[in-house]
Amino acid sequence: MPKEQANWSPYDNNGGSCVAVAGADYCVIAADTRMSTGYNILTRDYSKICKLADKCVMASSGFQADVKALQKHLAARHLIYQHQHNKQMSCPAMAQLLSNTLYYKRFFPYYSFNVLGGLDNEGKGCVFTYDAVGSYEKVGYSSQGSGSTLIMPFLDNQLKSPSPLLLPAQDAVTPLAEAEAIDLVKTVFALASERDIYTGDKLEIVVINADGIRREYMDLRKD
Amino acid sequence: MFRNQYDTDVTTWSPAGRLFQVEYAMEAVKQGSAAIGLRSKTHVVLGCVNKANSELSSHQKKIFEVDDHIGVAIAGLTADGRVLSRYMRNECINYSFTYESPLPVGRLVVQLADKAQVCTQRSWKRPYGVGLLVAGLDESGAHLYYNCPSGNYFEYQAFAIGSRSQAAKTYLERRFENFTGSSRDDLVKDAIMAIRETLQGETLKSSICTIAVVGAGEPFHVLDQGTVQQIIDTFETAAEQEDPATEPDAATGQEAAAEQGTAADHGGSTDEGAAPMDI
């Protein structure tokens, strides 16, 4: 008689896609607002984006319960940092903290695929991309989530980021202007919504620049 | 208070039913430089006197932000105060994490008091040598509590602790009935005036005091020196004396007011420039 398998999983995938693009003095972070389970939609209006610090924003797709727990954990750690250092955490610092937090649960991971975007201490845009257990890299742009396989090749084609292996190290940030980058992101999500069933409904775009943080929305296909 | 045969251990009662070590700990609070607090219906103001060990050093940080809605001013062993502030911050963060809402002030002071009580009933511990004025805002309104080393806590409309606090208390006793209806700015003014009472003759300037406010729609924060100086100027008729000795004092006051606090930990850690603890 064949062995009976466990059929309960602690994880679920709520779908969705996230993208972040770094510019010379801005950073664009975007994610769709559809939350699904299996072939069903749970809600069309769920934000996957979380502000971790003044100049640091994270977008995460995957299992939203784990994402929420991760966001709360990072927010609490940031508060402790502020009490101890009397200042906000910089984006690179938060990037390392996120990596350590994810690896801490190496053997029961946060099912969360993250992109971190923000401005570094010099005001230049930076994007960090992660896997579920904390392996991360500073890049010029990235996408994660169910639509990432459709989005990433398009971004590679449009943004032509130099290889991080080149010497001397070349700047990964895009020379595009802020408005152009936002347009690119909107195009990319319209593109993903066409073929990825888990991406759609509404697009939430967060832009960080020297003036602060602002939020924009755009409608996507609801099918 | 004189030495006697019942004061060696905190776990030894005197025949009169007193714990001398606990009372000695409360004496430590009286040695620290003054801290005052007062509240209205919607705001709580904390103030403290900045005492530096010497002209060369910065003053110690005596007011700590615990959470958006709670702050604390301490008098006594500042190191003990720092450690307790860290505990309070942690408790607030954990509560917020679990309940997604701010920790009620009354709950926090009870936890703090229980923590202090433990140190009065263990032979291998000593009581905390610091008094805390906890100012906070929660659903039930504005609160000001005083936590003492004995593990007791009391709620106050206004209170002062530390050296020369009696002068401030007298001032507050005369005016406290008006505080409930006071505006925020009047409350801050009263706080500065109360601090002035403890200075007893020394010129009142913004470098010598630190003021912090928490209120409805106003998260806990320390007022910057410029704002405090402006308020002082409105009621100080006498011009500030030009004292060359105050120049380095003002400079270190400025640097300290930028809230780098314990970063410059020169020399002794005792308050009030008093001799190091002999005990």
Short mmCIF file of C-alpha atoms in Angstrom, two decimals:
data_model
loop_
_atom_site.label_atom_id
_atom_site.label_comp_id
_atom_site.label_asym_id
_atom_site.label_seq_id
_atom_site.Cartn_x
_atom_site.Cartn_y
_atom_site.Cartn_z
CA MET A 1 0.00 0.00 0.00
CA PRO A 2 1.52 3.37 -1.01
CA LYS A 3 2.61 5.62 1.83
CA GLU A 4 0.16 8.36 2.77
CA GLN A 5 1.53 11.84 2.22
CA ALA A 6 0.93 14.91 4.31
CA ASN A 7 -1.48 17.21 2.57
CA TRP A 8 -1.29 20.24 4.78
CA SER A 9 1.18 22.94 3.88
CA PRO A 10 2.03 25.85 6.15
CA TYR A 11 2.47 27.96 3.03
CA ASP A 12 0.18 29.42 0.41
CA ASN A 13 1.04 31.59 -2.56
CA ASN A 14 -1.03 34.75 -2.84
CA GLY A 15 0.49 35.66 -6.18
CA GLY A 16 1.26 39.08 -7.58
CA SER A 17 4.32 40.80 -8.93
CA CYS A 18 6.73 43.44 -7.66
CA VAL A 19 9.18 45.64 -9.51
CA ALA A 20 11.74 48.21 -8.47
CA VAL A 21 13.89 50.51 -10.62
CA ALA A 22 16.72 52.71 -9.36
CA GLY A 23 17.57 56.04 -10.91
CA ALA A 24 20.30 58.61 -10.33
CA ASP A 25 18.27 60.49 -7.73
CA TYR A 26 15.03 58.54 -7.40
CA CYS A 27 13.71 55.04 -6.94
CA VAL A 28 10.46 53.56 -8.22
CA ILE A 29 8.90 50.61 -6.42
CA ALA A 30 5.71 49.08 -7.76
CA ALA A 31 3.46 46.11 -7.11
CA ASP A 32 0.02 45.02 -8.20
CA THR A 33 -2.77 44.88 -5.62
CA ARG A 34 -4.31 41.53 -6.42
CA MET A 35 -4.29 38.91 -3.67
CA SER A 36 -5.27 35.43 -4.78
CA THR A 37 -5.25 31.82 -3.64
CA GLY A 38 -5.27 29.05 -6.17
CA TYR A 39 -7.52 30.17 -8.99
CA ASN A 40 -9.54 32.49 -6.78
CA ILE A 41 -9.17 36.14 -6.00
CA LEU A 42 -9.25 37.07 -2.31
CA THR A 43 -9.19 40.81 -2.86
CA ARG A 44 -8.36 43.28 -5.60
CA ASP A 45 -7.07 45.92 -3.22
CA TYR A 46 -4.22 44.63 -1.09
CA SER A 47 -0.98 46.55 -0.77
CA LYS A 48 2.23 44.56 -1.05
CA ILE A 49 4.35 47.63 -0.43
CA CYS A 50 5.59 48.66 2.99
CA LYS A 51 7.56 51.70 4.07
CA LEU A 52 10.33 50.49 6.33
CA ALA A 53 12.21 53.77 6.83
CA ASP A 54 12.13 57.34 5.57
CA LYS A 55 14.02 56.47 2.42
CA CYS A 56 13.45 52.77 2.20
CA VAL A 57 10.47 50.86 0.84
CA MET A 58 9.93 47.14 0.41
CA ALA A 59 7.63 45.31 -1.97
CA SER A 60 7.04 41.61 -1.39
CA SER A 61 5.10 38.94 -3.16
CA GLY A 62 4.52 35.36 -2.08
CA PHE A 63 2.68 34.28 1.06
CA GLN A 64 1.19 37.48 2.42
CA ALA A 65 0.85 36.21 5.99
CA ASP A 66 4.63 35.70 6.05
CA VAL A 67 5.09 39.04 4.31
CA LYS A 68 3.03 40.78 6.99
CA ALA A 69 4.97 39.09 9.78
CA LEU A 70 8.26 40.05 8.10
CA GLN A 71 7.16 43.69 7.70
CA LYS A 72 6.14 43.90 11.37
CA HIS A 73 9.40 42.34 12.47
CA LEU A 74 11.46 44.82 10.43
CA ALA A 75 9.39 47.76 11.65
CA ALA A 76 10.03 46.76 15.26
CA ARG A 77 13.75 46.38 14.61
CA HIS A 78 13.80 49.77 12.94
CA LEU A 79 12.23 51.36 16.01
CA ILE A 80 14.95 49.85 18.19
CA TYR A 81 17.60 51.15 15.78
CA GLN A 82 16.09 54.64 15.96
CA HIS A 83 16.14 54.58 19.77
CA GLN A 84 19.76 53.50 19.80
CA HIS A 85 21.17 55.61 16.97
CA ASN A 86 18.85 58.62 16.99
CA LYS A 87 18.40 58.41 13.24
CA GLN A 88 16.62 56.49 10.53
CA MET A 89 18.16 53.38 9.02
CA SER A 90 19.74 53.87 5.62
CA CYS A 91 18.61 51.70 2.72
CA PRO A 92 21.82 49.63 2.58
CA ALA A 93 21.59 49.03 6.33
CA MET A 94 17.99 47.91 6.02
CA ALA A 95 19.02 45.68 3.13
CA GLN A 96 21.48 43.83 5.33
CA LEU A 97 18.96 43.60 8.16
CA LEU A 98 16.40 42.08 5.81
CA SER A 99 18.92 39.55 4.59
CA ASN A 100 19.84 38.54 8.14
CA THR A 101 16.20 38.33 9.16
CA LEU A 102 15.38 36.05 6.26
CA TYR A 103 18.37 33.77 6.85
CA TYR A 104 17.50 33.52 10.52
CA LYS A 105 14.56 31.42 9.37
CA ARG A 106 16.64 29.39 6.94
CA PHE A 107 14.99 26.15 8.00
CA PHE A 108 11.40 27.42 8.04
CA PRO A 109 11.60 30.34 5.63
CA TYR A 110 9.43 33.38 5.19
CA TYR A 111 7.72 32.58 1.90
CA SER A 112 8.37 36.10 0.78
CA PHE A 113 10.03 37.31 -2.41
CA ASN A 114 11.23 40.82 -1.79
CA VAL A 115 12.57 43.83 -3.56
CA LEU A 116 13.88 46.68 -1.46
CA GLY A 117 14.10 50.13 -2.99
CA GLY A 118 15.19 53.49 -1.75
CA LEU A 119 17.89 56.13 -1.66
CA ASP A 120 21.31 55.50 -0.22
CA ASN A 121 23.12 57.97 2.02
CA GLU A 122 24.19 60.04 -0.98
CA GLY A 123 20.66 60.31 -2.37
CA LYS A 124 21.26 57.89 -5.23
CA GLY A 125 18.62 55.32 -6.02
CA CYS A 126 19.32 51.74 -4.98
CA VAL A 127 17.44 48.49 -5.41
CA PHE A 128 18.15 45.24 -3.61
CA THR A 129 16.65 41.96 -4.71
CA TYR A 130 16.23 38.89 -2.53
CA ASP A 131 15.35 35.25 -2.54
CA ALA A 132 13.26 33.67 0.22
CA VAL A 133 16.22 32.92 2.48
CA GLY A 134 18.07 36.20 2.30
CA SER A 135 20.51 35.95 -0.56
CA TYR A 136 20.65 39.50 -1.89
CA GLU A 137 22.34 41.73 -4.38
CA LYS A 138 22.37 45.43 -5.11
CA VAL A 139 21.06 45.95 -8.63
CA GLY A 140 19.76 48.70 -10.87
CA TYR A 141 16.32 47.11 -11.25
CA SER A 142 14.55 43.92 -10.35
CA SER A 143 11.24 42.08 -10.31
CA GLN A 144 9.89 39.31 -8.11
CA GLY A 145 6.70 37.32 -7.94
CA SER A 146 4.46 35.43 -10.30
CA GLY A 147 4.98 37.85 -13.19
CA SER A 148 8.73 38.19 -12.78
CA THR A 149 9.55 35.68 -15.52
CA LEU A 150 7.62 37.88 -17.95
CA ILE A 151 8.83 41.20 -16.56
CA MET A 152 12.54 40.59 -15.99
CA PRO A 153 13.53 39.89 -19.63
CA PHE A 154 11.66 43.01 -20.70
CA LEU A 155 13.50 45.14 -18.13
CA ASP A 156 16.80 43.57 -19.19
CA ASN A 157 16.03 44.55 -22.74
CA GLN A 158 14.97 48.12 -21.92
CA LEU A 159 17.38 49.03 -19.17
CA LYS A 160 20.45 47.15 -20.41
CA SER A 161 22.13 47.04 -17.02
CA PRO A 162 25.87 46.36 -17.20
CA SER A 163 27.05 43.09 -15.72
CA PRO A 164 28.00 43.36 -12.07
CA LEU A 165 31.07 41.26 -12.91
CA LEU A 166 32.66 43.95 -15.06
CA LEU A 167 35.73 45.80 -13.86
CA PRO A 168 35.89 48.70 -13.20
CA ALA A 169 32.49 48.51 -11.52
CA GLN A 170 29.86 50.28 -13.57
CA ASP A 171 26.87 52.15 -12.31
CA ALA A 172 23.77 50.00 -12.29
CA VAL A 173 21.27 52.82 -11.97
CA THR A 174 19.34 53.72 -15.03
CA PRO A 175 20.02 57.01 -16.79
CA LEU A 176 16.28 57.37 -17.41
CA ALA A 177 14.41 60.31 -15.94
CA GLU A 178 11.89 59.69 -13.18
CA ALA A 179 8.84 60.14 -15.39
CA GLU A 180 10.26 57.78 -17.99
CA ALA A 181 10.99 55.15 -15.39
CA ILE A 182 7.42 55.38 -14.07
CA ASP A 183 6.10 54.96 -17.60
CA LEU A 184 8.30 51.94 -18.06
CA VAL A 185 6.97 50.39 -14.88
CA LYS A 186 3.38 51.00 -15.96
CA THR A 187 4.10 49.36 -19.31
CA VAL A 188 5.72 46.42 -17.61
CA PHE A 189 2.69 45.72 -15.45
CA ALA A 190 0.26 46.09 -18.32
CA LEU A 191 2.45 43.54 -20.05
CA ALA A 192 2.45 41.13 -17.12
CA SER A 193 -1.30 41.44 -16.56
CA GLU A 194 -1.93 40.20 -20.08
CA ARG A 195 -0.42 36.78 -19.57
CA ASP A 196 0.00 36.24 -15.82
CA ILE A 197 -3.34 35.35 -14.24
CA TYR A 198 -2.15 36.32 -10.80
CA THR A 199 -1.22 39.87 -11.74
CA GLY A 200 -3.80 42.56 -12.34
CA ASP A 201 -6.57 44.72 -10.82
CA LYS A 202 -4.57 47.75 -9.77
CA LEU A 203 -0.99 48.91 -9.78
CA GLU A 204 0.49 50.72 -6.80
CA ILE A 205 3.57 52.79 -7.54
CA VAL A 206 5.74 54.36 -4.86
CA VAL A 207 8.36 56.91 -5.86
CA ILE A 208 11.13 57.99 -3.51
CA ASN A 209 13.21 61.03 -4.27
CA ALA A 210 14.82 63.95 -2.49
CA ASP A 211 11.38 65.52 -1.95
CA GLY A 212 10.11 62.50 -0.08
CA ILE A 213 7.81 59.63 -0.87
CA ARG A 214 4.72 59.71 -3.03
CA ARG A 215 2.22 57.12 -4.15
CA GLU A 216 0.38 56.65 -7.46
CA TYR A 217 -2.21 54.17 -8.67
CA MET A 218 -3.10 52.81 -12.08
CA ASP A 219 -5.84 50.43 -13.11
CA LEU A 220 -4.89 47.09 -14.59
CA ARG A 221 -6.88 44.36 -16.25
CA LYS A 222 -9.34 42.75 -13.87
CA ASP A 223 -9.52 39.37 -15.59
CA MET B 1 19.37 58.78 58.31
CA PHE B 2 22.20 57.06 60.10
CA ARG B 3 23.90 53.75 59.64
CA ASN B 4 22.42 50.97 61.70
CA GLN B 5 22.61 47.23 62.00
CA TYR B 6 19.62 46.56 59.74
CA ASP B 7 20.80 48.35 56.63
CA THR B 8 23.31 45.94 55.13
CA ASP B 9 20.91 43.79 53.11
CA VAL B 10 17.85 44.71 51.18
CA THR B 11 16.32 41.53 52.54
CA THR B 12 16.66 42.58 56.18
CA TRP B 13 13.74 44.26 57.91
CA SER B 14 14.31 46.72 60.71
CA PRO B 15 12.31 46.23 63.92
CA ALA B 16 10.25 49.25 62.93
CA GLY B 17 9.26 47.51 59.70
CA ARG B 18 11.51 49.46 57.35
CA LEU B 19 13.77 48.31 54.54
CA PHE B 20 16.69 50.68 54.85
CA GLN B 21 18.36 49.76 51.57
CA VAL B 22 15.18 50.73 49.74
CA GLU B 23 15.06 54.01 51.61
CA TYR B 24 18.70 54.64 50.79
CA ALA B 25 17.88 54.02 47.15
CA MET B 26 15.22 56.74 47.37
CA GLU B 27 17.92 59.02 48.77
CA ALA B 28 19.87 58.47 45.56
CA VAL B 29 16.92 59.94 43.67
CA LYS B 30 17.09 63.05 45.83
CA GLN B 31 20.76 63.48 44.93
CA GLY B 32 20.09 63.59 41.21
CA SER B 33 19.46 66.86 39.40
CA ALA B 34 15.87 67.97 39.24
CA ALA B 35 13.20 66.64 36.93
CA ILE B 36 9.63 67.91 36.81
CA GLY B 37 6.43 66.91 35.10
CA LEU B 38 3.00 68.44 34.74
CA ARG B 39 -0.10 67.57 32.82
CA SER B 40 -3.22 69.08 31.42
CA LYS B 41 -6.21 67.27 29.99
CA THR B 42 -4.50 66.80 26.62
CA HIS B 43 -0.78 67.31 27.11
CA VAL B 44 2.02 66.30 29.45
CA VAL B 45 5.26 68.24 29.76
CA LEU B 46 8.51 66.96 31.23
CA GLY B 47 11.45 69.11 32.13
CA CYS B 48 14.84 68.53 33.65
CA VAL B 49 17.92 70.44 34.66
CA ASN B 50 21.05 69.68 32.65
CA LYS B 51 23.93 69.11 34.99
CA ALA B 52 27.34 68.38 33.59
CA ASN B 53 30.06 66.75 35.65
CA SER B 54 32.51 69.45 34.73
CA GLU B 55 32.83 72.27 32.26
CA LEU B 56 34.64 69.93 29.94
CA SER B 57 31.94 67.30 29.70
CA SER B 58 28.47 67.22 28.20
CA HIS B 59 25.45 66.82 30.40
CA GLN B 60 23.74 63.48 30.85
CA LYS B 61 20.59 62.59 29.00
CA LYS B 62 17.72 62.51 31.49
CA ILE B 63 14.71 62.54 29.20
CA PHE B 64 14.06 59.52 27.02
CA GLU B 65 11.50 58.84 24.35
CA VAL B 66 9.92 55.50 25.09
CA ASP B 67 7.34 55.44 22.32
CA ASP B 68 5.37 57.95 20.27
CA HIS B 69 2.97 58.39 23.15
CA ILE B 70 5.20 57.89 26.19
CA GLY B 71 8.31 59.62 27.47
CA VAL B 72 10.22 59.49 30.73
CA ALA B 73 12.35 61.86 32.77
CA ILE B 74 14.70 60.43 35.37
CA ALA B 75 16.54 61.56 38.47
CA GLY B 76 19.19 59.60 40.31
CA LEU B 77 21.55 57.01 38.88
CA THR B 78 21.27 57.79 35.18
CA ALA B 79 22.72 54.42 34.25
CA ASP B 80 19.83 52.69 36.00
CA GLY B 81 17.47 55.08 34.24
CA ARG B 82 18.94 54.27 30.87
CA VAL B 83 18.51 50.55 31.43
CA LEU B 84 14.91 50.98 32.56
CA SER B 85 14.17 53.16 29.52
CA ARG B 86 15.45 50.39 27.30
CA TYR B 87 13.14 47.97 29.11
CA MET B 88 10.19 50.32 28.65
CA ARG B 89 10.95 50.78 24.95
CA ASN B 90 11.09 47.05 24.49
CA GLU B 91 7.79 46.53 26.27
CA CYS B 92 6.12 49.14 24.07
CA ILE B 93 7.50 47.60 20.90
CA ASN B 94 6.39 44.10 21.89
CA TYR B 95 2.92 45.25 22.87
CA SER B 96 2.51 47.17 19.60
CA PHE B 97 3.69 44.15 17.67
CA THR B 98 1.15 41.85 19.30
CA TYR B 99 -1.84 44.15 19.63
CA GLU B 100 -1.22 46.71 16.85
CA SER B 101 -2.01 49.46 19.33
CA PRO B 102 -0.03 51.62 21.76
CA LEU B 103 0.69 50.30 25.22
CA PRO B 104 -1.54 52.03 27.79
CA VAL B 105 0.59 54.08 30.17
CA GLY B 106 -1.01 52.61 33.26
CA ARG B 107 0.02 49.12 32.17
CA LEU B 108 3.61 50.17 31.56
CA VAL B 109 4.08 51.78 34.95
CA VAL B 110 2.74 48.69 36.69
CA GLN B 111 5.23 46.52 34.82
CA LEU B 112 7.96 48.96 35.76
CA ALA B 113 6.90 48.97 39.39
CA ASP B 114 6.82 45.18 39.51
CA LYS B 115 10.31 45.09 38.04
CA ALA B 116 11.50 47.48 40.75
CA GLN B 117 9.83 45.44 43.46
CA VAL B 118 11.77 42.33 42.47
CA CYS B 119 14.97 44.15 43.33
CA THR B 120 13.71 44.82 46.83
CA GLN B 121 13.18 41.17 47.59
CA ARG B 122 16.31 39.42 46.32
CA SER B 123 19.46 39.21 48.37
CA TRP B 124 21.69 39.26 45.30
CA LYS B 125 20.14 42.39 43.82
CA ARG B 126 19.95 46.03 44.76
CA PRO B 127 17.09 48.45 44.19
CA TYR B 128 17.25 50.69 41.14
CA GLY B 129 18.62 54.05 42.22
CA VAL B 130 16.45 56.12 39.94
CA GLY B 131 13.07 57.82 40.09
CA LEU B 132 11.09 57.99 36.89
CA LEU B 133 8.51 60.52 35.83
CA VAL B 134 6.53 58.72 33.15
CA ALA B 135 4.49 60.97 30.89
CA GLY B 136 2.08 59.48 28.43
CA LEU B 137 -1.09 59.68 26.49
CA ASP B 138 -3.51 56.86 25.91
CA GLU B 139 -7.19 56.27 25.32
CA SER B 140 -8.04 57.33 28.85
CA GLY B 141 -6.27 60.66 28.50
CA ALA B 142 -3.04 62.30 29.56
CA HIS B 143 -1.12 60.77 32.48
CA LEU B 144 1.87 61.57 34.62
CA TYR B 145 3.20 58.87 36.92
CA TYR B 146 6.09 58.73 39.35
CA ASN B 147 7.86 55.39 39.78
CA CYS B 148 10.19 55.11 42.72
CA PRO B 149 12.87 52.57 43.62
CA SER B 150 10.63 51.00 46.23
CA GLY B 151 8.34 49.65 43.54
CA ASN B 152 5.57 52.09 44.32
CA TYR B 153 4.02 54.29 41.71
CA PHE B 154 1.69 57.24 41.97
CA GLU B 155 -0.23 59.32 39.51
CA TYR B 156 0.23 63.06 39.65
CA GLN B 157 -1.16 66.23 38.20
CA ALA B 158 2.30 67.69 38.62
CA PHE B 159 5.43 66.56 40.42
CA ALA B 160 9.12 67.26 40.87
CA ILE B 161 11.96 64.99 41.91
CA GLY B 162 15.68 65.35 42.47
CA SER B 163 17.73 67.99 44.19
CA ARG B 164 16.02 71.27 45.11
CA SER B 165 12.77 69.80 43.85
CA GLN B 166 10.91 71.15 46.86
CA ALA B 167 11.13 74.63 45.38
CA ALA B 168 9.55 73.39 42.17
CA LYS B 169 6.92 71.45 44.11
CA THR B 170 5.94 74.58 46.01
CA TYR B 171 5.56 76.45 42.75
CA LEU B 172 3.49 73.63 41.26
CA GLU B 173 1.33 73.31 44.36
CA ARG B 174 0.33 76.91 44.00
CA ARG B 175 -0.69 76.54 40.37
CA PHE B 176 -1.72 72.93 39.80
CA GLU B 177 -5.46 73.55 39.93
CA ASN B 178 -5.20 75.45 36.67
CA PHE B 179 -3.24 72.83 34.83
CA THR B 180 -6.12 70.65 33.67
CA GLY B 181 -7.48 73.41 31.51
CA SER B 182 -4.12 74.84 30.51
CA SER B 183 -3.15 75.25 26.91
CA ARG B 184 -0.09 73.43 25.68
CA ASP B 185 2.03 76.55 25.54
CA ASP B 186 1.05 77.65 29.03
CA LEU B 187 1.94 74.22 30.30
CA VAL B 188 5.40 74.46 28.74
CA LYS B 189 5.85 77.90 30.28
CA ASP B 190 4.87 76.56 33.69
CA ALA B 191 7.36 73.75 33.28
CA ILE B 192 10.17 76.16 32.54
CA MET B 193 9.17 78.33 35.48
CA ALA B 194 9.16 75.30 37.75
CA ILE B 195 12.66 74.43 36.56
CA ARG B 196 13.73 77.97 37.26
CA GLU B 197 12.62 77.53 40.87
CA THR B 198 15.09 74.68 41.30
CA LEU B 199 17.93 76.73 39.93
CA GLN B 200 17.70 79.16 42.85
CA GLY B 201 19.48 82.13 41.45
CA GLU B 202 21.31 80.65 38.50
CA THR B 203 20.44 82.28 35.21
CA LEU B 204 17.75 80.46 33.35
CA LYS B 205 18.82 79.71 29.80
CA SER B 206 17.93 77.02 27.32
CA SER B 207 21.25 75.22 27.69
CA ILE B 208 20.56 74.48 31.33
CA CYS B 209 17.23 72.77 30.84
CA THR B 210 15.60 70.21 28.59
CA ILE B 211 11.87 70.24 27.93
CA ALA B 212 9.80 67.53 26.28
CA VAL B 213 6.13 67.43 25.35
CA VAL B 214 3.60 64.76 24.49
CA GLY B 215 0.00 65.46 23.65
CA ALA B 216 -3.06 64.78 21.54
CA GLY B 217 -1.80 64.73 17.96
CA GLU B 218 1.73 65.47 19.14
CA PRO B 219 4.10 62.53 19.51
CA PHE B 220 6.62 62.66 22.33
CA HIS B 221 9.56 64.84 21.42
CA VAL B 222 12.17 67.03 23.05
CA LEU B 223 11.84 70.72 22.27
CA ASP B 224 14.88 72.15 20.54
CA GLN B 225 17.00 74.74 22.29
CA GLY B 226 15.88 77.57 20.00
CA THR B 227 12.22 77.10 20.88
CA VAL B 228 12.96 76.86 24.58
CA GLN B 229 15.11 79.97 24.48
CA GLN B 230 12.32 81.88 22.76
CA ILE B 231 9.90 80.97 25.53
CA ILE B 232 12.44 81.93 28.16
CA ASP B 233 12.96 85.26 26.44
CA THR B 234 9.27 86.06 26.57
CA PHE B 235 9.20 86.07 30.32
CA GLU B 236 12.79 86.70 31.28
CA THR B 237 13.03 90.48 31.55
CA ALA B 238 16.66 90.50 32.57
CA ALA B 239 19.15 90.07 29.75
CA GLU B 240 21.36 86.99 29.90
CA GLN B 241 24.57 87.73 31.72
CA GLU B 242 27.64 87.49 29.59
CA ASP B 243 29.59 84.96 31.51
CA PRO B 244 32.65 83.59 29.68
CA ALA B 245 32.35 80.40 31.71
CA THR B 246 28.95 79.71 30.17
CA GLU B 247 30.31 79.71 26.62
CA PRO B 248 31.77 76.20 26.72
CA ASP B 249 28.73 75.26 28.74
CA ALA B 250 26.38 76.52 26.04
CA ALA B 251 28.44 74.77 23.37
CA THR B 252 28.29 71.42 25.16
CA GLY B 253 24.64 72.11 25.93
CA GLN B 254 23.98 72.55 22.20
CA GLU B 255 25.79 69.37 21.32
CA ALA B 256 23.99 67.47 23.99
CA ALA B 257 20.63 68.87 23.00
CA ALA B 258 21.17 67.30 19.61
CA GLU B 259 20.34 64.16 21.57
CA GLN B 260 23.63 62.41 21.15
CA GLY B 261 23.33 62.02 24.91
CA THR B 262 25.36 59.21 26.34
CA ALA B 263 27.70 59.07 23.35
CA ALA B 264 30.09 61.42 25.15
CA ASP B 265 30.52 59.50 28.32
CA HIS B 266 33.41 61.41 29.81
CA GLY B 267 34.44 60.76 33.36
CA GLY B 268 32.02 59.94 36.12
CA SER B 269 28.56 58.61 35.63
CA THR B 270 27.05 60.16 38.73
CA ASP B 271 24.65 63.05 38.57
CA GLU B 272 24.98 66.42 40.13
CA GLY B 273 28.83 66.53 40.10
CA ALA B 274 28.64 64.82 43.48
CA ALA B 275 31.47 62.69 44.77
CA PRO B 276 31.46 59.15 43.37
CA MET B 277 29.30 56.76 45.34
CA ASP B 278 31.13 55.70 48.48
CA ILE B 279 29.01 52.69 49.18
#
